[in-house]
mmCIF file of C-alpha atoms and ligand atoms in Angstrom:
data_model
loop_
_atom_site.group_PDB
_atom_site.id
_atom_site.type_symbol
_atom_site.label_atom_id
_atom_site.label_comp_id
_atom_site.label_asym_id
_atom_site.label_seq_id
_atom_site.Cartn_x
_atom_site.Cartn_y
_atom_site.Cartn_z
ATOM 1 C CA UNK A 1 -109.378 155.274 -154.402
ATOM 2 C CA UNK A 2 -112.983 156.603 -155.015
ATOM 3 C CA UNK A 3 -114.472 158.546 -152.143
ATOM 4 C CA UNK A 4 -117.364 159.872 -153.958
ATOM 5 C CA UNK A 5 -120.675 158.407 -152.002
ATOM 6 C CA UNK A 6 -122.971 159.751 -154.385
ATOM 7 C CA UNK A 7 -124.108 158.404 -157.793
ATOM 8 C CA UNK A 8 -123.736 160.650 -160.745
ATOM 9 C CA UNK A 9 -127.201 160.841 -161.221
ATOM 10 C CA UNK A 10 -128.067 161.939 -157.495
ATOM 11 C CA UNK A 11 -124.960 164.205 -157.456
ATOM 12 C CA UNK A 12 -126.284 166.075 -160.392
ATOM 13 C CA UNK A 13 -129.938 166.252 -159.070
ATOM 14 C CA UNK A 14 -128.629 167.428 -155.848
ATOM 15 C CA UNK A 15 -126.521 170.207 -157.707
ATOM 16 C CA UNK A 16 -129.575 171.199 -159.704
ATOM 17 C CA UNK A 17 -131.599 171.377 -156.533
ATOM 18 C CA UNK A 18 -128.831 173.862 -155.097
ATOM 19 C CA UNK A 19 -129.407 176.109 -158.015
ATOM 20 C CA UNK A 20 -133.244 175.798 -157.687
ATOM 21 C CA UNK A 21 -132.877 177.057 -153.960
ATOM 22 C CA UNK A 22 -130.848 179.930 -155.076
ATOM 23 C CA UNK A 23 -133.409 180.578 -157.748
ATOM 24 C CA UNK A 24 -136.130 180.472 -155.198
ATOM 25 C CA UNK A 25 -134.012 183.033 -152.995
ATOM 26 C CA UNK A 26 -133.838 185.441 -155.925
ATOM 27 C CA UNK A 27 -137.683 185.340 -156.421
ATOM 28 C CA UNK A 28 -138.279 186.345 -152.802
ATOM 29 C CA UNK A 29 -135.581 188.879 -152.989
ATOM 30 C CA UNK A 30 -137.036 190.300 -156.083
ATOM 31 C CA UNK A 31 -140.734 190.463 -154.624
ATOM 32 C CA UNK A 32 -139.365 191.769 -151.484
ATOM 33 C CA UNK A 33 -137.766 194.665 -153.365
ATOM 34 C CA UNK A 34 -141.073 195.178 -155.450
ATOM 35 C CA UNK A 35 -143.222 195.130 -152.339
ATOM 36 C CA UNK A 36 -140.984 197.644 -150.623
ATOM 37 C CA UNK A 37 -141.150 200.069 -153.662
ATOM 38 C CA UNK A 38 -144.926 199.697 -153.606
ATOM 39 C CA UNK A 39 -144.831 200.761 -149.931
ATOM 40 C CA UNK A 40 -145.433 197.448 -148.408
ATOM 41 C CA UNK A 41 -142.509 197.295 -145.884
ATOM 42 C CA UNK A 42 -144.124 194.669 -143.694
ATOM 43 C CA UNK A 43 -144.670 192.599 -146.687
ATOM 44 C CA UNK A 44 -141.025 193.270 -147.943
ATOM 45 C CA UNK A 45 -139.600 192.495 -144.738
ATOM 46 C CA UNK A 46 -141.127 189.114 -144.483
ATOM 47 C CA UNK A 47 -140.040 188.318 -148.286
ATOM 48 C CA UNK A 48 -136.572 189.466 -147.540
ATOM 49 C CA UNK A 49 -136.279 186.991 -144.428
ATOM 50 C CA UNK A 50 -137.536 184.071 -146.640
ATOM 51 C CA UNK A 51 -135.014 184.935 -149.145
ATOM 52 C CA UNK A 52 -132.336 184.260 -146.482
ATOM 53 C CA UNK A 53 -134.233 180.931 -145.660
ATOM 54 C CA UNK A 54 -133.928 179.873 -149.127
ATOM 55 C CA UNK A 55 -130.243 180.698 -149.311
ATOM 56 C CA UNK A 56 -129.828 178.717 -146.218
ATOM 57 C CA UNK A 57 -131.392 175.639 -148.127
ATOM 58 C CA UNK A 58 -128.833 176.192 -150.827
ATOM 59 C CA UNK A 59 -125.881 175.854 -148.262
ATOM 60 C CA UNK A 60 -127.486 172.788 -147.052
ATOM 61 C CA UNK A 61 -127.221 171.159 -150.459
ATOM 62 C CA UNK A 62 -123.914 172.336 -151.004
ATOM 63 C CA UNK A 63 -122.718 171.162 -147.641
ATOM 64 C CA UNK A 64 -124.193 167.709 -148.147
ATOM 65 C CA UNK A 65 -122.701 167.286 -151.686
ATOM 66 C CA UNK A 66 -119.377 168.209 -150.035
ATOM 67 C CA UNK A 67 -119.798 165.899 -147.094
ATOM 68 C CA UNK A 68 -120.604 162.881 -149.292
ATOM 69 C CA UNK A 69 -117.179 163.308 -151.185
ATOM 70 C CA UNK A 70 -118.894 164.537 -154.237
ATOM 71 C CA UNK A 71 -118.230 167.609 -156.637
ATOM 72 C CA UNK A 72 -120.200 170.816 -156.228
ATOM 73 C CA UNK A 73 -121.029 172.670 -159.457
ATOM 74 C CA UNK A 74 -122.237 176.234 -158.852
ATOM 75 C CA UNK A 75 -124.041 177.318 -162.059
ATOM 76 C CA UNK A 76 -126.117 180.260 -163.220
ATOM 77 C CA UNK A 77 -129.378 181.213 -161.480
ATOM 78 C CA UNK A 78 -132.170 181.902 -163.515
ATOM 79 C CA UNK A 79 -133.838 185.393 -163.396
ATOM 80 C CA UNK A 80 -136.748 185.845 -161.039
ATOM 81 C CA UNK A 81 -139.159 186.935 -163.692
ATOM 82 C CA UNK A 82 -141.541 189.859 -163.980
ATOM 83 C CA UNK A 83 -142.660 191.714 -160.801
ATOM 84 C CA UNK A 84 -146.048 190.678 -159.538
ATOM 85 C CA UNK A 85 -149.005 192.601 -160.472
ATOM 86 C CA UNK A 86 -150.229 193.047 -157.080
ATOM 87 C CA UNK A 87 -150.305 191.686 -153.594
ATOM 88 C CA UNK A 88 -152.563 189.047 -154.658
ATOM 89 C CA UNK A 89 -150.536 188.144 -157.564
ATOM 90 C CA UNK A 90 -147.553 188.173 -155.419
ATOM 91 C CA UNK A 91 -148.855 185.630 -152.979
ATOM 92 C CA UNK A 92 -150.156 183.479 -155.668
ATOM 93 C CA UNK A 93 -146.703 183.223 -157.348
ATOM 94 C CA UNK A 94 -145.095 182.419 -154.272
ATOM 95 C CA UNK A 95 -147.541 179.647 -153.692
ATOM 96 C CA UNK A 96 -146.963 178.082 -157.249
ATOM 97 C CA UNK A 97 -143.162 178.323 -156.796
ATOM 98 C CA UNK A 98 -143.443 176.485 -153.500
ATOM 99 C CA UNK A 99 -145.487 173.891 -155.142
ATOM 100 C CA UNK A 100 -142.897 173.333 -157.764
ATOM 101 C CA UNK A 101 -140.222 173.167 -155.402
ATOM 102 C CA UNK A 102 -141.953 170.408 -153.589
ATOM 103 C CA UNK A 103 -142.393 168.368 -156.765
ATOM 104 C CA UNK A 104 -138.294 168.961 -157.094
ATOM 105 C CA UNK A 105 -137.796 167.597 -153.532
ATOM 106 C CA UNK A 106 -140.048 164.732 -154.001
ATOM 107 C CA UNK A 107 -138.226 163.804 -157.088
ATOM 108 C CA UNK A 108 -135.116 163.723 -155.203
ATOM 109 C CA UNK A 109 -136.804 161.456 -152.558
ATOM 110 C CA UNK A 110 -137.987 159.035 -155.161
ATOM 111 C CA UNK A 111 -134.519 158.884 -156.949
ATOM 112 C CA UNK A 112 -132.528 158.147 -153.329
ATOM 113 C CA UNK A 113 -135.233 155.505 -152.708
ATOM 114 C CA UNK A 114 -134.798 153.822 -156.173
ATOM 115 C CA UNK A 115 -130.932 153.847 -155.609
ATOM 116 C CA UNK A 116 -131.327 152.859 -152.169
ATOM 117 C CA UNK A 117 -129.254 155.667 -151.137
ATOM 118 C CA UNK A 118 -130.541 155.812 -147.526
ATOM 119 C CA UNK A 119 -128.119 158.729 -146.604
ATOM 120 C CA UNK A 120 -129.561 161.197 -149.082
ATOM 121 C CA UNK A 121 -133.131 159.758 -148.584
ATOM 122 C CA UNK A 122 -132.603 160.650 -144.774
ATOM 123 C CA UNK A 123 -131.182 164.006 -145.768
ATOM 124 C CA UNK A 124 -134.100 164.875 -147.866
ATOM 125 C CA UNK A 125 -136.610 164.270 -145.193
ATOM 126 C CA UNK A 126 -135.772 167.607 -143.589
ATOM 127 C CA UNK A 127 -136.982 169.324 -146.702
ATOM 128 C CA UNK A 128 -140.071 167.256 -146.982
ATOM 129 C CA UNK A 129 -141.043 168.920 -143.572
ATOM 130 C CA UNK A 130 -139.788 172.185 -144.631
ATOM 131 C CA UNK A 131 -141.700 172.096 -148.108
ATOM 132 C CA UNK A 132 -144.965 171.216 -145.935
ATOM 133 C CA UNK A 133 -144.393 174.192 -143.653
ATOM 134 C CA UNK A 134 -143.573 176.569 -146.640
ATOM 135 C CA UNK A 135 -146.821 175.388 -148.386
ATOM 136 C CA UNK A 136 -148.660 175.966 -145.445
ATOM 137 C CA UNK A 137 -147.263 179.448 -144.868
ATOM 138 C CA UNK A 138 -147.975 180.314 -148.542
ATOM 139 C CA UNK A 139 -151.616 178.962 -148.212
ATOM 140 C CA UNK A 140 -151.860 181.024 -145.006
ATOM 141 C CA UNK A 141 -150.669 184.318 -146.871
ATOM 142 C CA UNK A 142 -153.354 183.554 -149.670
ATOM 143 C CA UNK A 143 -156.102 183.083 -146.988
ATOM 144 C CA UNK A 144 -155.276 186.406 -145.490
ATOM 145 C CA UNK A 145 -155.399 188.202 -148.911
ATOM 146 C CA UNK A 146 -158.532 186.486 -149.800
ATOM 147 C CA UNK A 147 -160.163 187.749 -146.486
ATOM 148 C CA UNK A 148 -158.853 191.195 -147.398
ATOM 149 C CA UNK A 149 -160.653 190.900 -150.657
ATOM 150 C CA UNK A 150 -158.248 189.043 -153.126
ATOM 151 C CA UNK A 151 -157.216 190.876 -156.198
ATOM 152 C CA UNK A 152 -159.769 193.666 -155.228
ATOM 153 C CA UNK A 153 -158.535 194.192 -151.775
ATOM 154 C CA UNK A 154 -158.797 197.977 -150.796
ATOM 155 C CA UNK A 155 -155.981 200.202 -149.489
ATOM 156 C CA UNK A 156 -157.223 199.759 -145.883
ATOM 157 C CA UNK A 157 -157.212 196.137 -145.914
ATOM 158 C CA UNK A 158 -153.812 195.941 -147.588
ATOM 159 C CA UNK A 159 -152.457 198.353 -144.985
ATOM 160 C CA UNK A 160 -153.690 196.110 -142.137
ATOM 161 C CA UNK A 161 -152.205 192.992 -144.036
ATOM 162 C CA UNK A 162 -148.813 194.696 -144.434
ATOM 163 C CA UNK A 163 -148.612 195.561 -140.498
ATOM 164 C CA UNK A 164 -149.736 192.030 -139.938
ATOM 165 C CA UNK A 165 -147.112 190.374 -141.983
ATOM 166 C CA UNK A 166 -144.204 192.208 -140.236
ATOM 167 C CA UNK A 167 -145.177 190.090 -137.302
ATOM 168 C CA UNK A 168 -145.755 186.858 -138.977
ATOM 169 C CA UNK A 169 -143.281 183.978 -137.861
ATOM 170 C CA UNK A 170 -141.065 182.703 -140.776
ATOM 171 C CA UNK A 171 -142.402 179.011 -140.135
ATOM 172 C CA UNK A 172 -145.895 177.837 -140.267
ATOM 173 C CA UNK A 173 -147.073 175.110 -137.543
ATOM 174 C CA UNK A 174 -147.652 171.940 -139.081
ATOM 175 C CA UNK A 175 -150.729 169.745 -138.421
ATOM 176 C CA UNK A 176 -148.699 167.040 -137.133
ATOM 177 C CA UNK A 177 -147.535 169.383 -134.142
ATOM 178 C CA UNK A 178 -151.003 170.120 -132.880
ATOM 179 C CA UNK A 179 -152.699 168.717 -129.984
ATOM 180 C CA UNK A 180 -156.043 168.570 -128.411
ATOM 181 C CA UNK A 181 -154.515 171.158 -125.725
ATOM 182 C CA UNK A 182 -153.045 173.363 -128.378
ATOM 183 C CA UNK A 183 -155.351 173.314 -131.325
HETATM 184 FE FE1 LIG B 201 -136.405 176.135 -150.175
HETATM 185 O O1 LIG B 201 -138.024 176.068 -149.399
HETATM 186 FE FE2 LIG B 201 -139.161 177.165 -150.321
HETATM 187 O O2 LIG B 201 -138.879 176.823 -151.949
#
């Protein structure tokens, strides 16, 4: 009796996404180590915490594939790539990698819709919201560095930014959660 509830196409895309999340975790980990070695402990702490979030995303995909009776294939994680050239470059790259990941998530949503696999479609909605949060968070980081002077930000501004990021929450507040009372 076949107990696999995922099509071959969806199972393989979910497995690929599991690796994508692991790849993103490696990127945050590498950038965190870079930031710490440059003396930005607050930024490093923020990036290390985020690496854990990405690992948790990876686990969500793994659990889901197993729960649907399908096969998990753990494959090699691509390298995170070279270190950023500076804090501005670091935040720009993070934004870019989040946007790329959003495209991957949307692709899975499309696929599940095409196949009328509503269980996977429903599972993916959590990630749609999560990606909105992560893009917002990355955009907030870019705004902060822009105010500090962008690629030309001076040591004082970067020092203040580093201290600020040590206290930045892990999740961004979404527009849909805002009210007149709490703008
Ligand atoms: Fe897994 O959310 Fe970022 O990429």
